[in-house]
Coordinates of C-alpha atoms and ligand atoms in Angstrom, one line a residue:
M1 CA -136.6 20.9 249.1
V2 CA -134.4 23.2 249.7
K3 CA -130.5 22.6 249.0
T4 CA -128.1 22.9 251.9
S5 CA -124.8 22.0 250.5
D6 CA -123.8 25.6 249.8
R7 CA -124.0 26.5 253.7
Q8 CA -122.2 25.4 256.5
R9 CA -124.4 23.1 258.5
V10 CA -124.5 21.1 261.7
I11 CA -126.1 17.8 261.8
V12 CA -127.3 16.2 264.7
V13 CA -127.3 12.5 264.6
D14 CA -130.4 11.2 266.7
F15 CA -130.3 8.7 269.1
G16 CA -133.6 9.2 270.7
A17 CA -136.0 11.6 269.0
Q18 CA -136.8 14.5 271.4
Y19 CA -133.5 15.4 272.3
G20 CA -132.3 16.2 268.5
Q21 CA -134.7 18.7 268.2
L22 CA -133.6 20.4 271.2
I23 CA -130.3 20.2 270.2
A24 CA -130.7 21.5 266.6
R25 CA -132.9 24.5 268.1
R26 CA -129.7 25.4 270.2
V27 CA -127.6 25.1 267.3
R28 CA -129.5 27.4 265.6
D29 CA -130.1 30.3 268.4
L30 CA -126.7 30.6 267.6
N31 CA -126.9 31.6 264.2
V32 CA -125.7 28.3 262.5
Y33 CA -127.6 26.1 260.4
S34 CA -128.6 22.8 261.9
E35 CA -130.6 20.0 260.9
I36 CA -131.3 16.0 262.5
V37 CA -130.6 13.2 260.9
P38 CA -131.2 9.3 261.9
Y39 CA -128.7 7.4 263.4
D40 CA -128.6 5.0 260.7
V41 CA -127.6 7.9 258.4
D42 CA -126.4 6.8 254.7
I43 CA -122.8 7.7 255.1
A44 CA -122.2 8.1 251.5
T45 CA -124.7 10.7 251.1
L46 CA -123.0 12.5 253.9
R47 CA -119.4 11.9 252.4
A48 CA -121.4 14.0 249.1
D49 CA -122.4 17.2 251.3
L50 CA -120.3 17.0 254.2
P51 CA -121.4 18.8 257.3
A52 CA -119.1 21.3 259.1
A53 CA -120.0 19.7 262.3
I54 CA -121.8 16.7 264.1
I55 CA -123.3 16.4 267.3
L56 CA -124.2 13.0 268.4
S57 CA -127.6 13.1 270.5
G58 CA -128.6 11.2 273.9
G59 CA -130.9 8.6 273.7
P60 CA -132.9 6.4 276.3
A61 CA -130.7 3.2 275.7
S62 CA -128.1 1.5 276.9
V63 CA -125.3 1.1 274.3
Y64 CA -125.4 -2.9 275.8
A65 CA -129.2 -3.2 275.0
K66 CA -129.7 -5.8 272.0
D67 CA -131.4 -3.2 269.6
A68 CA -129.9 -0.1 270.8
P69 CA -129.2 2.3 268.0
R70 CA -125.7 1.5 266.8
L71 CA -123.0 4.6 266.3
N72 CA -121.6 3.9 262.6
P73 CA -117.7 4.4 263.6
E74 CA -117.5 6.0 260.1
L75 CA -118.9 9.1 261.1
L76 CA -116.2 9.8 263.4
E77 CA -113.8 9.4 260.5
L78 CA -115.4 11.9 258.0
G79 CA -112.7 14.5 259.0
V80 CA -115.1 17.1 261.0
P81 CA -115.3 17.6 264.2
V82 CA -117.9 15.3 266.9
L83 CA -119.5 16.2 270.0
G84 CA -121.3 13.6 271.6
F85 CA -123.7 14.1 274.8
C86 CA -124.8 11.3 277.0
Y87 CA -125.6 8.4 275.2
G88 CA -123.8 10.2 272.1
M89 CA -120.6 10.0 274.4
Q90 CA -121.1 6.4 275.8
A91 CA -121.5 5.2 272.1
M92 CA -118.5 7.0 271.1
A93 CA -116.4 5.2 273.7
Q94 CA -117.6 1.9 273.1
V95 CA -116.8 2.0 269.2
L96 CA -113.2 3.6 269.8
G97 CA -112.5 0.8 272.3
G98 CA -113.2 2.6 275.4
R99 CA -115.2 0.7 278.1
V100 CA -119.0 1.7 279.2
A101 CA -119.8 0.9 283.0
H102 CA -123.5 -0.7 282.9
T103 CA -125.0 0.6 286.2
D104 CA -129.1 0.0 287.2
V105 CA -128.7 3.1 289.4
A106 CA -129.9 6.4 287.2
E107 CA -128.4 9.8 288.0
Y108 CA -130.7 12.7 287.0
G109 CA -130.8 16.3 287.9
P110 CA -128.3 18.7 288.7
A111 CA -124.3 17.8 289.8
E112 CA -121.6 19.9 290.4
L113 CA -118.8 19.7 287.5
T114 CA -115.2 20.1 288.3
C115 CA -113.1 20.8 285.4
A116 CA -109.8 19.0 285.0
P117 CA -106.4 21.1 285.3
K118 CA -105.7 20.7 281.6
P119 CA -107.7 23.3 279.5
S120 CA -110.0 22.0 277.4
A121 CA -111.5 23.5 274.3
L122 CA -115.1 22.4 275.0
L123 CA -114.9 24.0 278.4
A124 CA -113.1 27.1 277.6
Q125 CA -114.4 30.3 279.5
T126 CA -116.6 28.0 281.7
P127 CA -115.7 28.0 285.8
S128 CA -113.5 25.4 286.8
T129 CA -116.6 24.1 289.0
Q130 CA -120.3 24.3 287.7
T131 CA -123.6 23.2 287.6
V132 CA -124.5 20.7 284.6
W133 CA -127.4 18.7 284.3
M134 CA -127.3 14.9 284.3
S135 CA -129.7 11.8 283.1
H136 CA -128.4 8.6 282.8
R137 CA -127.4 5.5 283.8
D138 CA -124.2 4.1 282.0
S139 CA -121.4 5.8 281.9
V140 CA -117.8 5.7 280.7
D141 CA -115.6 4.2 283.2
E142 CA -112.2 3.7 280.4
L143 CA -111.0 6.2 278.0
P144 CA -110.8 5.1 274.5
D145 CA -106.9 5.5 273.1
G146 CA -105.9 9.0 272.7
F147 CA -109.0 10.5 274.6
I148 CA -107.9 12.9 278.1
H149 CA -110.4 13.2 280.3
T150 CA -111.6 16.6 281.1
A151 CA -113.9 16.9 283.6
S152 CA -116.1 14.8 286.6
T153 CA -119.0 15.0 288.9
P154 CA -118.8 13.1 292.3
T155 CA -120.5 10.3 290.7
T156 CA -119.0 10.4 287.2
P157 CA -115.1 10.2 287.2
I158 CA -115.4 10.8 283.2
A159 CA -117.9 13.6 282.5
S160 CA -116.5 14.8 279.8
M161 CA -113.3 13.6 277.7
E162 CA -112.1 14.6 274.4
D163 CA -109.3 13.8 271.5
A164 CA -108.3 17.1 270.5
A165 CA -106.3 15.8 267.7
R166 CA -109.1 13.8 266.0
G167 CA -111.7 16.6 266.7
L168 CA -113.6 14.2 268.9
Y169 CA -115.6 15.7 272.2
A170 CA -118.2 14.3 274.7
T171 CA -119.9 15.1 277.6
Q172 CA -121.9 13.0 280.1
F173 CA -124.0 15.7 280.9
H174 CA -126.7 17.7 278.7
P175 CA -125.3 21.0 277.4
E176 CA -128.5 21.4 275.4
V177 CA -130.5 21.8 278.5
H178 CA -131.0 25.2 280.2
H179 CA -129.8 23.7 283.5
T180 CA -126.5 23.0 282.5
V181 CA -125.5 26.5 283.3
Y182 CA -122.8 27.3 280.7
G183 CA -124.1 24.7 278.2
D184 CA -124.3 27.4 275.9
Q185 CA -120.9 28.5 276.2
M186 CA -119.6 24.9 275.4
L187 CA -121.9 24.9 272.4
R188 CA -120.1 28.2 271.4
N189 CA -116.5 26.6 271.8
F190 CA -117.7 23.5 269.8
L191 CA -119.3 25.7 267.0
F192 CA -117.1 28.8 266.9
K193 CA -113.4 27.6 268.1
V194 CA -113.3 23.8 267.5
A195 CA -115.3 23.8 263.9
R196 CA -114.4 27.5 263.2
L197 CA -118.0 28.2 261.8
E198 CA -119.3 31.5 261.2
P199 CA -122.6 32.5 263.0
N200 CA -124.0 33.9 260.1
W201 CA -127.5 32.0 259.7
K202 CA -129.9 34.8 260.1
M203 CA -133.4 35.6 259.3
S204 CA -132.3 38.2 256.3
S205 CA -130.0 35.6 254.9
V206 CA -132.9 32.8 255.2
I207 CA -135.1 34.7 253.1
D208 CA -132.4 35.0 250.3
E209 CA -131.3 31.7 250.5
I210 CA -134.9 29.9 250.1
S211 CA -135.8 32.8 247.9
A212 CA -133.2 31.8 245.2
A213 CA -133.6 27.8 246.0
V214 CA -137.3 28.3 245.4
R215 CA -136.5 30.5 242.0
A216 CA -134.3 27.7 240.9
Q217 CA -136.6 25.1 241.5
V218 CA -139.8 26.4 239.8
G219 CA -138.0 28.5 237.0
S220 CA -140.7 30.5 235.6
D221 CA -143.5 27.9 236.3
R222 CA -146.9 28.5 238.1
V223 CA -147.5 27.8 241.6
I224 CA -150.2 27.5 243.5
L225 CA -150.7 27.7 247.2
G226 CA -154.1 26.4 249.4
L227 CA -153.7 29.7 251.8
S228 CA -155.8 28.7 255.1
G229 CA -155.3 32.0 257.0
G230 CA -152.6 30.0 259.3
V231 CA -149.4 30.8 260.4
D232 CA -147.8 28.4 257.9
S233 CA -148.9 29.0 255.0
S234 CA -149.1 32.6 255.2
V235 CA -145.5 32.9 255.6
V236 CA -145.1 30.4 252.4
A237 CA -147.4 32.9 250.5
A238 CA -145.7 35.9 251.7
L239 CA -142.2 34.0 250.9
L240 CA -143.0 32.9 247.5
A241 CA -144.7 36.4 246.9
H242 CA -141.0 37.8 247.5
A243 CA -139.4 35.1 245.8
I244 CA -141.6 34.8 242.6
G245 CA -144.3 37.2 242.7
K246 CA -147.2 36.8 240.3
Q247 CA -146.0 33.4 239.4
L248 CA -148.1 32.4 242.5
T249 CA -151.8 32.0 243.0
C250 CA -153.0 31.9 246.3
V251 CA -156.5 30.2 246.7
F252 CA -158.1 31.0 249.9
V253 CA -161.2 28.8 250.3
D254 CA -163.4 30.6 252.8
T255 CA -165.2 27.8 254.5
G256 CA -167.5 29.6 256.8
L257 CA -165.9 27.6 259.3
M258 CA -163.2 30.3 260.6
R259 CA -163.8 32.6 263.4
K260 CA -165.4 36.0 263.0
G261 CA -163.4 38.6 261.3
E262 CA -160.8 36.3 260.2
P263 CA -161.4 35.6 256.3
E264 CA -161.5 39.6 255.9
Q265 CA -158.2 39.8 257.5
V266 CA -156.6 37.4 255.1
E267 CA -158.1 39.1 252.4
A268 CA -156.7 42.5 253.5
V269 CA -153.3 41.3 253.9
F270 CA -153.1 39.0 250.8
S271 CA -155.1 41.3 248.5
R272 CA -153.5 44.6 249.2
Q273 CA -150.2 44.2 251.1
F274 CA -148.4 41.7 248.9
D275 CA -148.0 41.2 245.0
V276 CA -149.7 38.0 244.2
D277 CA -152.7 36.5 242.2
F278 CA -155.2 36.4 245.5
V279 CA -158.4 34.2 244.6
Q280 CA -161.2 34.4 247.3
I281 CA -163.5 31.6 246.9
R282 CA -166.8 31.9 249.2
A283 CA -167.9 28.4 250.1
E284 CA -170.0 28.4 252.9
E285 CA -173.0 27.4 251.5
Q286 CA -171.4 24.3 249.7
Y287 CA -169.6 23.4 253.2
L288 CA -173.0 23.6 255.1
A289 CA -174.9 21.7 252.6
A290 CA -171.9 18.7 253.0
L291 CA -172.1 18.9 256.6
S292 CA -176.1 19.1 256.9
R293 CA -176.9 16.5 259.6
I294 CA -173.6 15.4 260.2
K295 CA -173.0 14.7 264.0
E296 CA -169.8 12.5 263.9
P297 CA -166.5 14.7 264.7
E298 CA -164.1 12.2 262.2
R299 CA -166.8 12.6 259.5
K300 CA -167.0 16.1 259.8
R301 CA -163.3 16.2 259.4
Q302 CA -163.0 14.0 256.5
I303 CA -165.9 16.1 254.7
I304 CA -164.5 19.1 255.2
G305 CA -161.3 17.9 253.8
S306 CA -162.5 16.5 250.6
T307 CA -164.8 19.7 250.0
F308 CA -161.5 21.6 250.4
W309 CA -159.8 19.5 247.9
K310 CA -162.6 19.5 245.4
I311 CA -162.9 23.2 245.5
F312 CA -159.1 23.7 245.3
F313 CA -158.6 21.3 242.4
R314 CA -161.7 22.8 240.4
E315 CA -160.1 26.2 241.0
A316 CA -156.5 24.9 239.6
Q317 CA -158.1 23.7 236.4
R318 CA -159.8 26.5 236.3
L319 CA -156.7 28.6 236.3
E320 CA -155.4 26.3 233.6
Q321 CA -157.8 27.6 231.2
D322 CA -155.7 30.1 230.2
G323 CA -153.2 27.7 228.4
K324 CA -150.5 28.1 231.0
P325 CA -150.0 24.7 233.1
V326 CA -149.9 24.9 237.2
R327 CA -146.8 22.4 237.7
W328 CA -146.1 23.0 241.6
L329 CA -148.0 23.3 244.8
A330 CA -146.6 25.0 247.7
Q331 CA -147.6 23.6 250.9
G332 CA -146.6 25.2 254.4
T333 CA -144.8 21.6 256.0
I334 CA -142.6 22.7 258.7
Y335 CA -139.7 20.8 260.1
P336 CA -141.6 19.5 263.4
D337 CA -143.8 18.0 260.7
V338 CA -141.0 16.2 258.8
I339 CA -139.7 15.0 261.8
E340 CA -142.6 13.8 263.5
S341 CA -144.2 11.8 260.6
G342 CA -140.6 10.2 260.1
A343 CA -140.0 11.6 256.3
Y344 CA -136.6 12.6 257.6
R345 CA -135.1 9.3 257.8
S346 CA -135.8 8.8 254.0
G347 CA -136.5 12.2 252.7
A348 CA -139.5 10.5 251.0
V349 CA -143.2 11.3 251.6
A350 CA -145.8 8.9 251.3
A351 CA -147.7 8.0 248.6
A352 CA -151.3 7.8 248.3
D353 CA -151.5 4.2 248.1
G354 CA -149.3 3.6 251.2
S355 CA -146.3 2.9 249.0
K356 CA -142.9 5.1 249.2
A357 CA -142.9 7.7 246.5
T358 CA -139.8 7.6 244.5
G359 CA -140.3 10.9 242.8
S360 CA -141.9 14.1 243.7
R361 CA -144.6 13.9 240.9
Q362 CA -145.9 11.0 242.7
A363 CA -145.9 12.2 246.5
A364 CA -149.5 12.6 247.4
T365 CA -150.0 12.8 250.5
I366 CA -150.4 16.5 251.8
K367 CA -150.6 18.8 254.7
S368 CA -154.2 20.2 254.5
H369 CA -154.1 22.6 257.9
H370 CA -152.5 19.5 259.5
N371 CA -154.8 16.8 258.6
L372 CA -153.1 14.2 256.0
I373 CA -155.6 14.1 252.6
P374 CA -154.4 11.9 249.8
F375 CA -154.5 13.7 246.1
P376 CA -158.1 12.9 244.3
K377 CA -157.0 9.9 241.6
G378 CA -155.6 11.7 238.5
V379 CA -154.4 14.6 240.0
H380 CA -150.6 15.7 240.3
F381 CA -148.6 18.3 241.6
D382 CA -145.0 18.4 242.2
L383 CA -144.5 19.9 246.0
I384 CA -142.9 22.7 246.9
E385 CA -142.3 22.9 250.9
P386 CA -140.0 26.1 251.6
L387 CA -140.4 26.0 255.4
R388 CA -139.5 22.4 255.7
N389 CA -136.5 23.1 257.4
L390 CA -137.4 25.6 259.8
F391 CA -139.2 25.3 263.4
K392 CA -142.3 26.9 264.4
D393 CA -140.7 30.3 266.1
E394 CA -138.4 30.6 263.0
V395 CA -141.5 30.6 260.7
R396 CA -142.7 33.1 262.7
A397 CA -139.6 35.3 262.5
L398 CA -139.7 34.8 259.0
G399 CA -143.0 35.7 258.8
S400 CA -142.3 38.8 260.9
A401 CA -139.0 39.9 258.6
L402 CA -141.2 39.8 255.5
G403 CA -143.6 41.9 256.8
L404 CA -146.8 39.8 257.9
P405 CA -148.7 41.6 260.6
D406 CA -148.6 40.2 264.2
H407 CA -152.4 38.8 263.9
I408 CA -151.4 36.3 261.4
V409 CA -147.6 35.7 262.6
Y410 CA -148.8 34.9 266.2
R411 CA -152.2 33.5 265.7
Q412 CA -153.1 30.8 268.1
P413 CA -153.6 27.7 266.8
F414 CA -156.8 27.0 265.3
P415 CA -157.8 23.4 264.0
G416 CA -158.3 23.1 260.3
P417 CA -161.5 21.8 260.3
G418 CA -162.5 25.2 262.3
L419 CA -165.6 25.8 264.0
A420 CA -167.4 22.9 262.6
I421 CA -165.8 21.0 265.6
R422 CA -166.5 23.4 268.0
I423 CA -170.1 22.7 267.6
I424 CA -171.1 19.6 269.1
G425 CA -173.4 17.9 267.0
D426 CA -174.8 19.0 263.4
V427 CA -173.8 22.3 262.0
T428 CA -176.2 24.8 260.9
A429 CA -176.0 28.5 259.8
E430 CA -178.1 29.7 263.0
K431 CA -175.6 28.0 265.6
L432 CA -172.3 29.1 263.4
A433 CA -173.6 32.4 264.1
I434 CA -174.3 32.2 267.6
L435 CA -170.8 30.2 268.1
K436 CA -168.7 33.1 266.0
D437 CA -170.5 36.1 268.2
A438 CA -169.5 34.2 271.5
D439 CA -166.3 33.2 270.2
A440 CA -165.3 36.9 269.3
I441 CA -166.4 38.1 272.9
V442 CA -164.0 35.4 274.5
R443 CA -161.1 36.4 272.3
E444 CA -161.7 40.0 272.4
E445 CA -161.6 39.6 276.5
I446 CA -158.7 37.2 276.4
D447 CA -156.8 39.1 274.0
A448 CA -156.8 42.1 276.3
Y449 CA -155.9 40.2 279.0
N450 CA -153.0 38.8 277.1
E451 CA -152.0 42.3 276.4
R452 CA -152.2 43.3 279.6
L453 CA -149.8 40.5 281.0
F454 CA -147.6 41.4 277.8
E455 CA -147.5 45.0 279.1
E456 CA -146.3 43.7 282.5
T457 CA -143.7 40.6 281.7
G458 CA -142.8 41.7 278.2
V459 CA -143.2 38.2 277.3
R460 CA -145.5 37.2 273.9
D461 CA -146.6 34.1 272.1
S462 CA -145.2 30.8 273.2
E463 CA -144.7 32.0 276.7
R464 CA -148.3 33.5 277.1
S465 CA -149.9 32.2 280.1
V466 CA -153.1 31.7 278.0
W467 CA -152.1 29.7 274.9
Q468 CA -155.3 28.8 273.3
Y469 CA -159.2 30.0 273.9
F470 CA -162.5 29.7 272.1
A471 CA -165.5 29.1 272.7
V472 CA -167.7 25.9 272.1
L473 CA -171.5 25.2 271.2
P474 CA -172.7 22.0 273.0
D475 CA -175.7 20.2 271.5
I476 CA -178.0 21.1 274.8
R477 CA -180.2 23.4 276.0
S478 CA -180.8 24.7 279.6
V479 CA -183.3 26.9 281.3
G480 CA -183.0 30.5 282.3
V481 CA -184.8 33.6 283.0
M482 CA -184.3 36.9 281.3
G483 CA -186.3 39.8 282.9
D484 CA -189.9 38.3 283.3
E485 CA -189.4 35.4 280.8
R486 CA -188.0 32.0 281.2
T487 CA -185.8 30.7 278.3
Y488 CA -184.9 27.9 277.0
A489 CA -181.5 28.4 275.1
H490 CA -177.7 27.1 274.5
P491 CA -175.1 26.9 276.9
I492 CA -171.5 28.3 275.6
I493 CA -168.4 26.5 276.9
L494 CA -165.3 28.6 277.5
R495 CA -162.2 26.6 277.0
A496 CA -158.6 28.1 277.6
V497 CA -155.5 26.2 278.2
E498 CA -151.9 26.9 279.0
S499 CA -149.5 24.7 276.7
R500 CA -146.3 24.7 275.3
D501 CA -146.8 22.2 272.3
A502 CA -150.3 21.1 272.6
M503 CA -149.5 17.6 273.3
T504 CA -150.2 18.3 276.9
A505 CA -152.5 21.1 278.3
D506 CA -153.9 22.5 281.5
W507 CA -156.6 24.7 281.9
A508 CA -155.8 28.2 282.3
R509 CA -156.6 29.9 285.9
L510 CA -158.0 33.0 284.5
P511 CA -159.0 35.8 287.1
H512 CA -162.5 35.3 288.2
E513 CA -163.1 39.1 286.9
L514 CA -162.2 38.1 283.8
L515 CA -164.6 35.0 283.6
A516 CA -167.4 37.1 284.6
R517 CA -167.2 39.7 282.1
I518 CA -166.8 37.1 279.5
S519 CA -170.0 35.3 280.9
S520 CA -172.2 38.4 281.0
R521 CA -171.4 40.2 277.8
V522 CA -171.8 36.5 275.7
V523 CA -175.3 36.3 277.7
A524 CA -176.2 39.8 277.0
E525 CA -175.0 40.2 273.3
V526 CA -175.3 36.7 271.9
S527 CA -178.7 36.0 271.3
G528 CA -179.4 32.2 271.8
V529 CA -177.3 31.8 274.6
N530 CA -178.5 32.1 278.2
R531 CA -175.8 30.1 280.5
V532 CA -171.6 30.2 280.4
A533 CA -169.4 27.2 281.8
Y534 CA -165.8 27.2 282.1
D535 CA -164.1 24.0 280.8
I536 CA -161.6 22.8 284.2
T537 CA -160.1 19.7 282.5
S538 CA -156.5 19.3 281.9
K539 CA -155.3 17.2 278.6
P540 CA -154.7 14.2 279.4
P541 CA -157.5 13.0 280.3
A542 CA -159.4 15.6 278.0
T543 CA -158.4 17.2 275.0
V544 CA -158.0 20.4 274.1
E545 CA -161.1 20.7 271.4
W546 CA -164.1 19.2 272.2
E547 CA -164.4 17.2 269.1
Ligands
XMP1 P1 -156.4 18.0 270.8 O1 -157.9 18.3 270.5 O2 -156.1 17.0 270.3 O3 -156.1 19.2 269.9 O4 -156.0 18.2 272.2 C1 -154.2 19.7 270.1 C2 -154.3 20.9 269.2 O5 -154.3 20.1 267.8 C3 -155.3 21.2 267.4 N1 -156.3 20.4 266.7 C4 -156.1 20.4 265.3 N2 -155.5 20.8 264.0 N3 -156.8 19.7 262.7 C5 -155.8 20.5 263.0 O6 -155.1 21.4 262.4 C6 -157.6 19.0 263.4 O7 -158.4 18.2 263.3 C7 -157.9 19.1 264.9 N4 -158.1 18.8 265.9 C8 -157.2 19.5 266.7 C9 -156.0 22.0 268.5 O8 -156.7 23.1 268.1 C10 -154.9 21.9 269.4 O9 -154.0 23.4 269.3

């Protein structure tokens, strides 16, 4: 993992998961490095690597709930400025001897904030009345000793408070959400005026910093990376190419299950643009043989995962035949993977047998295209995860800064098991060929549509209206008529969804003319297809993929 102690960092103490990520994002957007720690973070560890400031997140609990996450008062005594939001404010008030009023009435939504006459460093350069965002039940109704009240709303008399001498600040409202109009200014005030941080966390310094950390970590050892063609592993490859050049071998297993043209794009970028050892293994036949007659989606996933590792580890052994061992396995783990897996709580990775790993040599579950697959017995690598501290759009920014082309950096999400889970029922070479051709037309048409939208709106990627789009080949046939002949052929299902994070999604309201063009092109250009249907189901209750 990248060491952070030689850089200024702000820690977000997480009292309720979802909020933490948003706060860390806001801080990073202001060019200050920020990371999330659990509310019961070990204080000795923090003391040994002192953050420059601390933010206490909100959270859904009441401080009076029996199992509420407790604020460790020592966090307020580290001598670094602390800012609490919502639950973070209540917890701060409670441990310092103030009082939290417990109500059953929730306040949710915008509220008009009026600042107290005495100037507050946190509220500096914001209007004396302004709109903030509230989402709470309890609130502080008696200040702890040493605090002054700095703003109020009609329903919450103590909407913010501070003890400037001790560097403690808190707001009942949420400065991290955009609806708090001057929330960004408040964060700036806290980071740059109160905590006196420098806004120097930028992509160019991130590249230098991670590269130096990687070089220090691996020395002159050899590193291997499973390149999938996805954003994360591609950015790791580009980054390691920059950091250690030919010490890296990228192994790209062409499963035959990628979208049309993508293996060629991966090869073009990594065999020509970057100075690494690039090994491409064509394994379509092996995958087709392994998947033969397999219909069950989870079985397909398992087979695809284990086939990958079989090929990958065989290649690693082959590389070692020149007498130089491969010690490190690089992976594209990113920050949300770390947070969502709970690994940030202990810094540990689960071992294959389910026990907690004690050293990185034992770390044994790996992210294979988001799917966690245990190492085969007897196989050991030390893991190197250079993107472990970065959010997805930071990974994209890093990729662009390293010179990766847009078609990789802005690639839409694609499942690790690839087209195998977009062919319902068993996978054959014929079905794969049909699906690839139909899918290429879908992509071409919707890409062009997205491009037009981009020209009109100037907004790209996660803000794009069509987020993920592809073709599915179901295991049915239907009757049609072409020329004078009746046909009995496959339909193609078109899936196009709008989403922000894949947790929920809605079907895209594509213009009828676009749907019409896709349908007529697919039926005319792909033999074996005589019908196109559009999936108009949201997630939930459906999923994005069909399998
Ligand atoms: P679902 O179908 O669950 O998909 O709504 C949510 C997102 O995850 C992708 N997906 C996968 N990604 N391995 C992956 O790496 C998988 O097995 C897998 N299944 C679904 C899907 O494309 C969507 O973006």
